[in-house]
Each structure stands twice: as structure tokens, then as C-alpha cells.
Short mmCIF file of C-alpha atoms and ligand atoms in Angstrom, two decimals:
data_model
loop_
_atom_site.label_atom_id
_atom_site.label_comp_id
_atom_site.label_asym_id
_atom_site.label_seq_id
_atom_site.Cartn_x
_atom_site.Cartn_y
_atom_site.Cartn_z
CA MET A 1 24.99 -84.87 54.41
CA ILE A 2 23.07 -82.07 52.74
CA TYR A 3 26.43 -80.44 52.02
CA VAL A 4 27.46 -83.52 50.06
CA VAL A 5 24.26 -83.15 48.06
CA ALA A 6 25.05 -79.46 47.50
CA CYS A 7 28.60 -80.33 46.40
CA VAL A 8 27.38 -82.95 43.97
CA ALA A 9 24.83 -80.54 42.51
CA ALA A 10 27.51 -77.88 42.26
CA ILE A 11 29.80 -80.27 40.39
CA ALA A 12 26.95 -81.00 37.97
CA GLY A 13 26.50 -77.24 37.46
CA LEU A 14 30.25 -76.78 36.98
CA LEU A 15 30.27 -79.49 34.32
CA PHE A 16 27.31 -77.86 32.60
CA GLY A 17 29.14 -74.53 32.42
CA TYR A 18 32.53 -76.07 31.68
CA ASP A 19 31.30 -78.01 28.69
CA GLU A 20 29.37 -74.97 27.44
CA GLY A 21 32.40 -72.69 27.73
CA ILE A 22 35.12 -75.02 26.51
CA ILE A 23 34.47 -74.55 22.81
CA ALA A 24 35.39 -70.86 23.07
CA GLY A 25 39.05 -71.68 23.73
CA ALA A 26 39.10 -74.69 21.41
CA LEU A 27 37.82 -73.02 18.22
CA ALA A 28 41.00 -71.16 17.26
CA PRO A 29 43.34 -74.18 17.56
CA LEU A 30 40.74 -76.36 15.83
CA HIS A 31 40.60 -73.90 12.93
CA ALA A 32 44.38 -74.05 12.73
CA ARG A 33 44.27 -77.86 12.51
CA PHE A 34 41.13 -78.47 10.39
CA ASP A 35 39.34 -76.71 7.59
CA ILE A 36 35.92 -75.91 9.14
CA PRO A 37 33.23 -74.20 7.02
CA PRO A 38 30.63 -72.08 8.94
CA LEU A 39 27.85 -74.68 8.79
CA GLN A 40 30.13 -77.38 10.19
CA GLU A 41 31.34 -74.99 12.87
CA GLY A 42 27.73 -74.24 13.81
CA LEU A 43 26.89 -77.94 13.92
CA MET A 44 29.94 -78.84 16.00
CA THR A 45 29.19 -76.05 18.48
CA ALA A 46 25.45 -76.65 18.55
CA SER A 47 25.91 -80.38 19.13
CA VAL A 48 26.14 -79.64 22.88
CA PRO A 49 22.76 -77.86 23.21
CA LEU A 50 21.30 -80.33 20.68
CA GLY A 51 22.46 -83.24 22.83
CA ALA A 52 21.12 -81.40 25.88
CA LEU A 53 17.69 -81.19 24.28
CA ALA A 54 17.77 -84.96 23.84
CA GLY A 55 19.13 -85.32 27.39
CA THR A 56 16.20 -83.37 28.83
CA LEU A 57 13.78 -85.72 27.10
CA THR A 58 15.81 -88.77 28.13
CA ALA A 59 15.75 -87.65 31.75
CA GLY A 60 12.01 -87.12 31.44
CA TRP A 61 11.68 -90.70 30.32
CA LEU A 62 14.08 -92.42 32.65
CA ALA A 63 13.94 -90.47 35.92
CA ALA A 64 11.00 -92.53 37.10
CA PRO A 65 12.05 -96.08 36.20
CA LEU A 66 15.79 -95.68 36.85
CA GLY A 67 15.81 -93.15 39.66
CA ARG A 68 17.78 -89.95 40.05
CA ARG A 69 21.00 -91.53 41.29
CA LYS A 70 21.45 -93.95 38.39
CA LEU A 71 20.70 -91.19 35.91
CA LEU A 72 23.31 -88.92 37.48
CA LEU A 73 25.81 -91.81 37.42
CA GLY A 74 24.97 -92.32 33.75
CA ALA A 75 25.46 -88.61 33.09
CA ALA A 76 28.87 -88.72 34.81
CA VAL A 77 29.94 -91.64 32.59
CA LEU A 78 28.72 -89.73 29.52
CA PHE A 79 30.65 -86.63 30.65
CA ILE A 80 33.86 -88.65 30.94
CA SER A 81 33.34 -90.53 27.65
CA GLY A 82 32.38 -87.38 25.72
CA ALA A 83 35.45 -85.53 27.02
CA LEU A 84 37.79 -88.37 26.10
CA ILE A 85 36.25 -88.86 22.63
CA CYS A 86 36.76 -85.14 21.90
CA ALA A 87 40.32 -85.34 23.23
CA ILE A 88 41.37 -88.17 20.90
CA ALA A 89 39.13 -87.28 17.93
CA PRO A 90 40.74 -87.49 14.48
CA SER A 91 38.15 -85.22 12.82
CA ILE A 92 35.51 -82.53 13.36
CA LEU A 93 32.80 -85.16 12.88
CA VAL A 94 34.10 -87.21 15.80
CA ILE A 95 34.47 -84.08 17.94
CA SER A 96 30.84 -83.27 17.12
CA LEU A 97 29.77 -86.76 18.19
CA GLY A 98 31.76 -86.46 21.43
CA ARG A 99 30.09 -83.10 22.06
CA LEU A 100 26.70 -84.64 21.38
CA LEU A 101 27.41 -87.07 24.25
CA LEU A 102 28.54 -84.16 26.44
CA GLY A 103 25.30 -82.37 25.59
CA LEU A 104 23.28 -85.46 26.46
CA ALA A 105 25.03 -85.51 29.84
CA ILE A 106 24.37 -81.79 30.37
CA GLY A 107 20.68 -82.20 29.53
CA ILE A 108 20.35 -85.05 32.01
CA ALA A 109 22.37 -83.34 34.74
CA ALA A 110 20.60 -80.01 34.22
CA MET A 111 17.32 -81.73 34.96
CA VAL A 112 18.30 -84.32 37.55
CA ALA A 113 20.71 -82.29 39.72
CA PRO A 114 18.21 -79.54 40.64
CA LEU A 115 15.69 -82.32 41.03
CA TYR A 116 17.98 -84.11 43.45
CA ILE A 117 18.42 -80.89 45.45
CA ALA A 118 14.69 -80.13 45.44
CA GLU A 119 13.89 -83.61 46.66
CA THR A 120 16.46 -83.71 49.43
CA ALA A 121 17.08 -80.16 50.65
CA PRO A 122 15.28 -78.88 53.73
CA ALA A 123 12.66 -76.41 52.49
CA ALA A 124 14.37 -73.38 54.00
CA GLN A 125 17.62 -74.04 52.12
CA ARG A 126 16.16 -75.10 48.79
CA GLY A 127 16.27 -71.68 47.07
CA MET A 128 19.81 -71.09 48.20
CA LEU A 129 20.92 -74.51 47.00
CA VAL A 130 19.30 -74.02 43.60
CA SER A 131 21.11 -70.67 43.39
CA ILE A 132 24.39 -72.43 44.12
CA TYR A 133 23.69 -74.63 41.13
CA GLN A 134 23.23 -71.58 38.88
CA LEU A 135 26.35 -69.94 40.25
CA ALA A 136 28.25 -73.15 39.56
CA ILE A 137 27.26 -72.92 35.89
CA THR A 138 28.87 -69.50 35.57
CA LEU A 139 31.93 -70.71 37.50
CA GLY A 140 32.18 -73.64 35.09
CA ILE A 141 32.12 -71.29 32.09
CA PHE A 142 34.77 -69.11 33.74
CA GLY A 143 36.92 -72.18 34.52
CA ALA A 144 36.71 -73.36 30.91
CA TYR A 145 37.78 -69.92 29.69
CA LEU A 146 40.75 -69.90 32.09
CA VAL A 147 41.88 -73.37 31.09
CA GLY A 148 41.33 -72.44 27.43
CA PHE A 149 43.63 -69.48 27.92
CA ALA A 150 46.26 -71.60 29.66
CA ALA A 151 46.04 -74.54 27.22
CA GLY A 152 46.93 -72.39 24.21
CA ASP A 153 46.99 -74.58 21.09
CA SER A 154 46.56 -77.86 22.99
CA TRP A 155 42.90 -78.39 22.23
CA ARG A 156 43.17 -82.13 23.00
CA VAL A 157 44.33 -81.36 26.54
CA LEU A 158 41.58 -78.77 26.85
CA PHE A 159 38.87 -81.29 25.95
CA ALA A 160 40.44 -83.96 28.18
CA THR A 161 40.28 -81.70 31.26
CA ALA A 162 36.47 -81.95 31.20
CA ALA A 163 36.84 -85.59 32.24
CA VAL A 164 38.16 -84.50 35.68
CA PRO A 165 34.94 -82.96 37.05
CA GLY A 166 33.14 -85.91 35.38
CA ILE A 167 35.15 -88.28 37.57
CA MET A 168 34.40 -86.11 40.62
CA LEU A 169 30.69 -86.34 39.87
CA LEU A 170 30.91 -90.11 39.47
CA VAL A 171 32.67 -90.54 42.81
CA GLY A 172 30.34 -88.08 44.58
CA VAL A 173 27.11 -89.62 43.31
CA ALA A 174 28.31 -93.15 44.01
CA ARG A 175 28.27 -92.17 47.72
CA LEU A 176 24.67 -90.97 47.65
CA SER A 177 21.47 -92.96 47.98
CA ASP A 178 18.49 -92.20 45.77
CA THR A 179 16.06 -89.53 46.96
CA PRO A 180 13.45 -90.36 49.61
CA ARG A 181 10.72 -89.19 47.27
CA TRP A 182 11.69 -91.50 44.42
CA LEU A 183 11.95 -94.39 46.88
CA VAL A 184 8.45 -93.56 48.16
CA LEU A 185 7.13 -93.48 44.59
CA ARG A 186 8.62 -96.95 44.04
CA GLY A 187 6.93 -98.24 47.17
CA ARG A 188 10.27 -98.65 48.98
CA GLY A 189 9.15 -96.88 52.16
CA GLU A 190 11.73 -98.40 54.49
CA GLU A 191 14.65 -97.40 52.27
CA ALA A 192 13.09 -93.94 51.88
CA ARG A 193 13.02 -93.51 55.65
CA LYS A 194 16.68 -94.60 55.94
CA ALA A 195 17.74 -92.27 53.12
CA LEU A 196 15.93 -89.31 54.65
CA ALA A 197 17.31 -89.99 58.12
CA ARG A 198 20.82 -90.12 56.68
CA ILE A 199 20.40 -86.87 54.76
CA ARG A 200 18.93 -85.08 57.78
CA GLY A 201 21.43 -86.61 60.20
CA LEU A 202 18.62 -88.09 62.35
CA SER A 203 17.75 -91.59 63.48
CA THR A 204 15.23 -93.57 61.42
CA GLY A 205 12.82 -93.62 64.37
CA ASP A 206 12.80 -89.81 64.75
CA SER A 207 9.31 -88.30 64.53
CA ALA A 208 10.55 -85.54 62.17
CA VAL A 209 11.55 -88.24 59.69
CA ALA A 210 8.15 -89.94 59.94
CA LYS A 211 6.39 -86.59 59.46
CA GLU A 212 8.40 -85.70 56.37
CA ILE A 213 7.88 -89.14 54.83
CA ALA A 214 4.13 -88.71 55.39
CA ALA A 215 4.23 -85.28 53.69
CA ILE A 216 6.20 -86.69 50.74
CA THR A 217 3.73 -89.54 50.37
CA ALA A 218 0.74 -87.15 50.44
CA ALA A 219 2.37 -84.78 47.96
CA ALA A 220 3.15 -87.64 45.58
CA ARG A 221 -0.51 -88.67 45.65
CA ASP A 222 -1.59 -85.10 44.82
CA GLU A 223 0.50 -84.83 41.72
CA THR A 224 -2.07 -85.16 39.02
CA GLY A 225 -1.23 -82.46 36.50
CA SER A 226 -0.20 -83.39 33.00
CA TRP A 227 1.35 -81.71 30.01
CA LYS A 228 -2.06 -81.23 28.33
CA ASN A 229 -3.42 -79.12 31.23
CA LEU A 230 -0.69 -76.56 30.68
CA THR A 231 -2.62 -74.85 27.93
CA GLY A 232 -5.80 -74.61 30.02
CA PRO A 233 -6.99 -71.19 31.22
CA VAL A 234 -5.38 -71.44 34.66
CA ALA A 235 -1.85 -72.30 33.61
CA ARG A 236 -1.67 -70.62 30.20
CA PRO A 237 -0.58 -67.16 31.46
CA ALA A 238 2.21 -68.82 33.46
CA LEU A 239 3.21 -70.90 30.43
CA VAL A 240 3.47 -67.75 28.29
CA VAL A 241 5.76 -66.13 30.88
CA GLY A 242 7.84 -69.26 31.55
CA MET A 243 8.45 -70.10 27.90
CA GLY A 244 8.59 -66.46 26.80
CA LEU A 245 11.35 -65.56 29.24
CA PHE A 246 13.51 -68.47 28.09
CA LEU A 247 12.88 -67.70 24.44
CA LEU A 248 13.98 -64.10 25.03
CA GLN A 249 16.92 -65.19 27.21
CA GLN A 250 18.29 -67.31 24.39
CA LEU A 251 17.41 -65.05 21.44
CA SER A 252 19.18 -62.18 23.24
CA GLY A 253 22.22 -63.95 21.81
CA ILE A 254 23.90 -64.92 25.09
CA ASN A 255 25.32 -68.16 23.79
CA ALA A 256 26.65 -66.52 20.63
CA VAL A 257 28.88 -64.70 23.12
CA ILE A 258 29.41 -67.56 25.63
CA TYR A 259 30.33 -70.14 22.96
CA PHE A 260 32.01 -67.85 20.44
CA ALA A 261 33.49 -65.03 22.59
CA PRO A 262 36.97 -65.10 20.98
CA THR A 263 35.40 -65.07 17.49
CA VAL A 264 33.30 -62.06 18.52
CA PHE A 265 36.43 -60.30 19.80
CA GLU A 266 38.20 -61.11 16.51
CA HIS A 267 35.39 -59.41 14.56
CA ALA A 268 35.59 -56.50 16.98
CA GLY A 269 39.15 -55.82 15.90
CA PHE A 270 41.17 -57.86 18.42
CA SER A 271 43.44 -59.74 16.05
CA GLU A 272 45.71 -61.60 18.49
CA THR A 273 44.38 -64.96 19.72
CA GLY A 274 45.95 -64.49 23.18
CA VAL A 275 44.21 -61.15 23.65
CA GLN A 276 40.90 -62.61 22.46
CA LEU A 277 41.17 -65.41 25.01
CA LEU A 278 42.18 -63.05 27.81
CA ALA A 279 39.22 -60.79 27.07
CA THR A 280 37.02 -63.91 27.07
CA VAL A 281 38.29 -64.82 30.56
CA GLY A 282 37.35 -61.27 31.64
CA LEU A 283 33.80 -61.78 30.36
CA GLY A 284 33.58 -65.07 32.28
CA ALA A 285 34.59 -63.25 35.47
CA VAL A 286 31.99 -60.52 34.92
CA ASN A 287 29.39 -63.27 34.45
CA VAL A 288 30.27 -64.85 37.83
CA VAL A 289 30.43 -61.56 39.76
CA MET A 290 27.16 -60.25 38.36
CA THR A 291 25.42 -63.55 39.13
CA LEU A 292 26.41 -62.98 42.75
CA VAL A 293 24.99 -59.44 42.52
CA ALA A 294 21.78 -60.88 41.08
CA MET A 295 21.50 -63.30 44.00
CA ALA A 296 21.74 -60.37 46.40
CA LEU A 297 19.24 -58.19 44.52
CA ILE A 298 16.66 -60.62 43.26
CA ASP A 299 14.39 -60.57 46.30
CA ARG A 300 15.03 -56.93 47.17
CA ILE A 301 14.26 -54.89 44.09
CA GLY A 302 11.77 -57.20 42.42
CA ARG A 303 11.75 -59.30 39.27
CA ARG A 304 10.16 -56.78 36.92
CA LEU A 305 12.55 -53.92 37.67
CA LEU A 306 15.52 -56.25 37.30
CA LEU A 307 14.19 -57.51 33.97
CA PHE A 308 13.69 -53.95 32.71
CA ILE A 309 17.27 -53.11 33.72
CA GLY A 310 18.56 -56.31 32.11
CA PHE A 311 16.73 -55.97 28.79
CA ALA A 312 17.49 -52.24 28.54
CA GLY A 313 21.18 -52.76 29.36
CA ALA A 314 21.44 -55.64 26.90
CA ALA A 315 19.63 -53.76 24.10
CA LEU A 316 21.81 -50.67 24.53
CA SER A 317 25.10 -52.55 24.74
CA LEU A 318 24.31 -54.82 21.79
CA GLY A 319 23.11 -51.76 19.84
CA LEU A 320 26.38 -50.00 20.65
CA ILE A 321 28.44 -52.89 19.28
CA ALA A 322 26.23 -53.14 16.18
CA PHE A 323 26.59 -49.38 15.63
CA ALA A 324 30.37 -49.42 16.09
CA ALA A 325 30.82 -52.43 13.78
CA GLY A 326 28.31 -51.15 11.20
CA THR A 327 29.83 -47.68 10.89
CA GLY A 328 33.40 -49.03 10.84
CA SER A 329 34.21 -46.80 13.85
CA ASP A 330 37.91 -46.46 14.55
CA GLN A 331 36.97 -46.92 18.21
CA LEU A 332 35.52 -50.37 17.41
CA GLN A 333 37.81 -52.24 19.83
CA ILE A 334 37.06 -50.18 22.91
CA LEU A 335 33.35 -49.73 22.12
CA SER A 336 32.91 -53.48 21.59
CA LEU A 337 34.78 -54.31 24.75
CA VAL A 338 32.64 -51.92 26.80
CA GLY A 339 29.53 -53.18 24.99
CA LEU A 340 30.31 -56.84 25.70
CA VAL A 341 31.11 -56.23 29.37
CA VAL A 342 27.86 -54.28 29.86
CA TYR A 343 25.94 -56.91 27.91
CA ILE A 344 27.24 -59.82 30.02
CA ALA A 345 26.63 -57.80 33.21
CA ALA A 346 23.05 -57.00 32.15
CA PHE A 347 22.50 -60.63 31.24
CA ALA A 348 23.96 -62.08 34.42
CA VAL A 349 22.11 -59.72 36.72
CA ALA A 350 18.69 -60.43 35.23
CA LEU A 351 18.22 -62.36 31.97
CA GLY A 352 20.36 -65.26 33.21
CA PRO A 353 18.89 -66.12 36.61
CA LEU A 354 15.34 -64.74 36.38
CA PRO A 355 13.85 -67.22 33.90
CA TRP A 356 15.06 -70.04 36.19
CA VAL A 357 13.76 -68.39 39.35
CA MET A 358 10.41 -67.47 37.85
CA MET A 359 9.87 -70.84 36.24
CA SER A 360 10.01 -72.38 39.70
CA GLU A 361 7.49 -69.88 41.12
CA ILE A 362 4.75 -69.23 38.62
CA PHE A 363 3.19 -72.59 37.79
CA PRO A 364 0.37 -73.93 39.95
CA LEU A 365 1.70 -76.70 42.12
CA HIS A 366 0.13 -79.63 40.30
CA LEU A 367 1.44 -78.31 36.96
CA ARG A 368 4.82 -77.12 38.13
CA GLY A 369 6.50 -80.20 36.72
CA PRO A 370 5.19 -80.08 33.15
CA GLY A 371 5.50 -76.28 33.22
CA MET A 372 9.18 -76.42 34.12
CA GLY A 373 9.65 -79.12 31.50
CA ALA A 374 8.14 -76.91 28.80
CA ALA A 375 10.30 -73.98 29.92
CA SER A 376 13.49 -76.11 29.89
CA LEU A 377 12.75 -77.43 26.43
CA THR A 378 12.23 -73.85 25.20
CA ASN A 379 15.59 -72.96 26.68
CA TRP A 380 17.49 -75.69 24.83
CA THR A 381 15.56 -75.36 21.57
CA PHE A 382 16.41 -71.67 21.18
CA ASN A 383 19.93 -72.25 22.47
CA VAL A 384 20.44 -74.67 19.54
CA LEU A 385 18.91 -72.18 17.12
CA VAL A 386 21.23 -69.34 18.16
CA VAL A 387 24.41 -71.41 18.32
CA LEU A 388 23.69 -73.12 15.02
CA THR A 389 22.90 -69.94 13.13
CA PHE A 390 25.52 -67.62 14.63
CA PRO A 391 28.48 -68.59 12.37
CA LEU A 392 26.22 -68.47 9.31
CA LEU A 393 24.70 -65.11 10.22
CA LEU A 394 28.12 -63.70 11.06
CA ASP A 395 29.32 -64.82 7.65
CA ARG A 396 26.34 -63.27 5.84
CA LEU A 397 25.45 -60.19 7.93
CA GLY A 398 28.64 -59.41 9.81
CA LEU A 399 28.85 -58.56 13.51
CA ALA A 400 26.71 -55.43 13.10
CA GLY A 401 23.80 -57.31 11.51
CA VAL A 402 23.73 -60.20 13.99
CA PHE A 403 24.02 -58.03 17.07
CA ALA A 404 21.35 -55.66 15.73
CA ILE A 405 18.98 -58.66 15.61
CA TYR A 406 19.83 -59.64 19.21
CA ALA A 407 19.38 -55.98 20.30
CA ALA A 408 15.92 -55.92 18.68
CA VAL A 409 15.01 -59.07 20.64
CA CYS A 410 15.99 -57.31 23.87
CA VAL A 411 13.78 -54.35 22.98
CA ALA A 412 10.95 -56.87 22.45
CA GLY A 413 11.86 -58.20 25.91
CA LEU A 414 11.05 -54.78 27.41
CA PHE A 415 7.57 -54.89 25.87
CA PHE A 416 7.09 -58.51 26.90
CA THR A 417 7.99 -57.67 30.50
CA ALA A 418 5.70 -54.64 30.54
CA ARG A 419 2.76 -56.58 29.08
CA TRP A 420 3.08 -60.09 30.48
CA VAL A 421 5.50 -60.56 33.35
CA PRO A 422 3.98 -60.32 36.84
CA GLU A 423 5.82 -59.24 39.98
CA THR A 424 6.27 -62.30 42.14
CA SER A 425 8.71 -61.07 44.75
CA GLY A 426 7.27 -60.84 48.23
CA LEU A 427 4.43 -63.23 47.39
CA THR A 428 4.10 -66.78 48.59
CA LEU A 429 3.68 -69.58 46.10
CA GLU A 430 0.15 -70.08 47.42
CA GLU A 431 -0.75 -66.43 46.70
CA ILE A 432 0.54 -66.75 43.15
CA GLU A 433 -1.46 -69.92 42.65
CA ALA A 434 -4.66 -68.45 44.16
CA HIS A 435 -4.38 -65.46 41.81
CA LEU A 436 -4.08 -67.73 38.75
CA LYS A 437 -6.97 -69.91 39.87
CA ALA A 438 -9.18 -66.85 40.40
CA GLY A 439 -8.73 -66.08 36.70
CA LYS A 440 -7.42 -62.55 37.37
CA PRO A 441 -4.98 -61.04 34.84
CA PHE A 442 -1.62 -62.59 35.67
CA ARG A 443 0.29 -59.39 35.03
CA ARG A 444 -1.71 -57.69 37.81
CA LEU A 445 -0.41 -60.17 40.35
CA GLY A 446 0.86 -58.48 43.48
CA GLU A 447 -0.90 -55.20 42.73
CA THR A 448 -4.02 -56.20 44.60
CA GLN A 449 -2.29 -57.99 47.45
CA ALA A 450 -0.19 -56.45 50.17
CA SER A 451 3.23 -57.52 49.09
CA GLY A 452 4.12 -58.88 52.50
CA ALA A 453 7.40 -56.95 52.51
CA ALA A 454 10.30 -59.20 53.10
CA ALA A 455 8.78 -62.58 52.32
CA ASP A 456 11.53 -64.18 50.38
CA VAL A 457 9.78 -66.16 47.70
CA ASN A 458 12.88 -67.66 46.23
CA ILE A 459 14.41 -68.75 49.44
CA ALA A 460 11.14 -69.18 51.32
CA PRO A 461 10.03 -72.68 52.13
CA LEU A 462 8.09 -74.19 49.28
CA PRO A 463 4.96 -76.07 50.20
CA PRO A 464 5.69 -79.74 50.82
CA ALA A 465 4.52 -80.92 47.44
CA ALA A 466 6.81 -78.45 45.69
CA VAL A 467 9.51 -80.86 46.68
CA SER A 468 8.25 -82.79 43.76
CA SER A 469 8.31 -80.00 41.23
CA PRO A 470 11.26 -80.93 39.06
CA VAL A 471 10.42 -84.56 39.64
CA ALA A 472 7.23 -84.03 37.84
CA THR A 473 9.22 -82.29 35.15
CA ALA A 474 11.17 -85.42 34.72
CA GLU A 475 8.17 -87.60 34.82
CA SER A 476 5.42 -85.77 33.10
CA VAL A 477 7.09 -83.83 30.35
CA LEU A 478 6.41 -86.73 28.06
CA GLY A 479 2.81 -87.06 29.06
CA PRO A 480 0.69 -88.33 31.87
CA GLY A 481 1.69 -91.54 33.49
CA VAL A 482 5.25 -91.62 32.18
CA GLY A 483 6.55 -90.98 35.63
CA ARG A 484 4.26 -93.23 37.56
CA SER A 485 5.91 -96.25 38.84
C1 LIG B 501 21.48 -69.83 30.24
C2 LIG B 501 22.58 -70.48 29.46
C3 LIG B 501 23.76 -69.56 29.42
C4 LIG B 501 24.18 -69.18 30.83
C5 LIG B 501 25.28 -68.15 30.83
C6 LIG B 501 21.97 -69.50 31.63
O1 LIG B 501 20.97 -68.87 32.38
O2 LIG B 501 20.34 -70.68 30.29
O3 LIG B 501 22.14 -70.80 28.16
O4 LIG B 501 24.84 -70.16 28.77
O5 LIG B 501 23.07 -68.64 31.54
O6 LIG B 501 25.68 -67.81 32.13
#
């Protein structure tokens, strides 16, 4: 049964990536059909992350009263409707509205799917399952690029294809029950026991089921942290790291490339649309492969070293493109291609996965929910900012100017990592929490403790109450009590 849960979560991740990546292939044919000034292009593109911002808040509001299953069903319906509205749209305005719905669905799914996994996966598999979700996002982007390449000028077909995984999600979720934890929170203990037994493949009378239900109930009682406590002395250093990493992830310009890759290639001297789209597919593949590399490295070489490699690689590659474009180099095509490949590789190996991994590790247990909520909102807010401003900045400053800004952000990322980011690999979540509570400098984490060699923090079992972490995100991001039922 847990594999069904993993599949459903993976489909949600695929949809996330697919709807992010789809605009890349659609922009050229849309430009051929409509007259789209830069501001309108920015708005149409940014309507997805903008909708996602609203979706995150909506999920925060509704995850408690409606439950995770109904929200995921709602997201699936929104995915299908948004795709179909875009497919039959008579104007850019209607496409933007359709994309706003898609964004809303992404925001909900991006919050509820990991939440569903966290609440149902056995502790030992939780990290791996969350990683599958991230990998699915990159596969979704890659899939959208491939279909964009194959669809050519048929942008209506391209948009319509997004309805297919939406239907898969609808069918998959319809088969699932709600999570045992949500059922416990609603006082539906008997149903919770049945749901858990089904997911674990055990009988309802099994003592393991009773034990886990007892742990869930105790953890739910313990969950007292609220949004306000995040700025207190214990959680503040974690908040700075959690929000800071997402701010830097987004301002490194990743979604200028993910959403506008063919446009970037056009400015880099690739004049043929087919070549631009093919190069875009290549970038999507690099993104997937390097995410797999990241999954293999993340617990071996440590978070800080990976971040240094990622920020340095991204700063150098973006700087190279800015230099080549700014000096009008006659090698612009090849330098930009190399620069973009290195940039995506540096992003995927570190700047992509690490903010997600660290956000799930660094907050004290009772504040993990609001902390992850704040980090997610930072992610979407700066995603909107970059996607909205990219066409305008490109118009005003050219490729060299925009990429020079993103490169400068990555240099700032190196300083941020050196000054603020602690090393969490090899430490248990309890050790991280004890360090924060002792009021020691967060950055020094791990330096005073034996790093416990191979303890695999990401994949290691989270303490029972961590099962609730994203739940609390959903329920407490809007303030204390929102999630209590
Ligand atoms: C980011 C997304 C981005 C994706 C690219 C994620 O970690 O949050 O904004 O589009 O990586 O793979």
C-alpha cells in the first residue's frame, strides 16, 4: 500500500514539474499567435507561482477541516480544469487564468503530497520517499520539455496533455483513505486504526498498529508551536537558514531558466526554435541526472560543502554567460551552452534539493510546521518575483545584465553559507534541536559533537512527532489554532 502512496506523491511531483516546465515550449508558438508585451508575458508565466503562493495558504487553511485526501482530490480537479482552460483559451488573459488555477493546484499538491507521505510512510522510508517526490518534480519538468519539443506549434495540445497526469492523480487519490494522523486529530480513532492497518498491510488488531496509533496521538498532543514562536531566540537561527536558503535558491535565477529556457537560448545566439527546444530538453535531462547525483552525495559529503560547490559553480557559470553576452563574444553560443549546463548541474546537485532537505531538519520539532510553512512561502514569493521580472529585465538589461545579477546572488550565497549555514549531516534531529535549545551559535552545530559518522539524517527515522511536521505546516502557517479540529 505504501507504494501506492509513493506513486500518488510522485504523480503530484510530476504535475508540479510538468506545469512549471510547460510554458518553456509554449512561449514561442504563443508569440506567433498573439502579440504579448513583456509585462503580459511575465504575468502569464508568473501566474503559476502566484497561484501556488495562494495554494500554499489555501492548503494551510483547509488541510485541517477538509483532510489531506479531499484537498488532493481538489488539486487534481484543478489540475485538469486548468489544463483544459489553457488548451481552449481564446486569449492570453484566459491562459493566465487557467495557469493561475494550475498554480493553485501546484501550491496545494506541493504542500499536501509530502504531508501525505510524511504522515503515512514508515519512518525508515520517509526520507527516501520525500526524495522521490523531488526527483519527480525534475522528471515532470523534463517531460514537459520533451512534449514541448514534440508538440511543435501545437500549444493547445501541449497544454491539454497536462490533464493526463491530473486524471491519474484523481484516480490514484480516490483509492486512498485519509491519513491516520488526520483521522486521529478529528477524533475518528477507529477509522485511523483501519487506515493505518491497510497502509502497513497488517490486521487492525495487530499490536504494532496500536503502538503507532498511540505514538501519533501523543505527538498530536505535543504539537503546540505557533507561527509567532518562530522569531523567538530558539528558532530564529533556523528561520534565517530556512528562509535564506530558499530566497537564494530562487534569486539565483533558476526559474528564469526553467520557465524561459528557449528564450534564454534565443538571446544566446540560437536562432532556430527547434534547436532552442532541443537544448532545453538537454537542460531538463541534466537537471534529472544531477538530482540523482545529489541524492547519492547529500549524506556523504555534507550539506555545507555541497552548497559551496553549488553556489560557486552557479556563480561562475552565470558569470561566464554574462561575460560572453556582455562582450558580444563570437563564441557566445558555445559559452552560453556550457554555462547553462554547468549552472543547471550546480543547481540540481545542491541549490535545488538542499533547501528542502534542510528545512525538514533544522526546526525544533514543535516549530517544524510553521518553520516549513515560512520556508515554503519564501520559496513561492521569490519564485514569483524572478519569473515576473525576468522578461522586463531581459528587455531593459539584456542577458548579460540579468545573469550578472543572478551571479552576484550566488556569490552572496557563498558568504551566507560560510556565515550562517550549519552542517547537519551525521547529526540526529534531536542533536540539532538540543543545540538550538542550548542557545549555542547555530553555525557551530556539529563542530562540538562527534558527527556520528554514517548516521543518515535525511533518511534516518524521524522522531514519532516529526510525522506531523508538514501537517503542522498546513495547519499552523496561518496562526495558532487554525489546524485544530
Ligand atoms: C525549486 C523550483 C525549481 C526546481 C527546478 C526546486 O528545488 O524550488 O523552483 O523550479 O527546483 O528543478
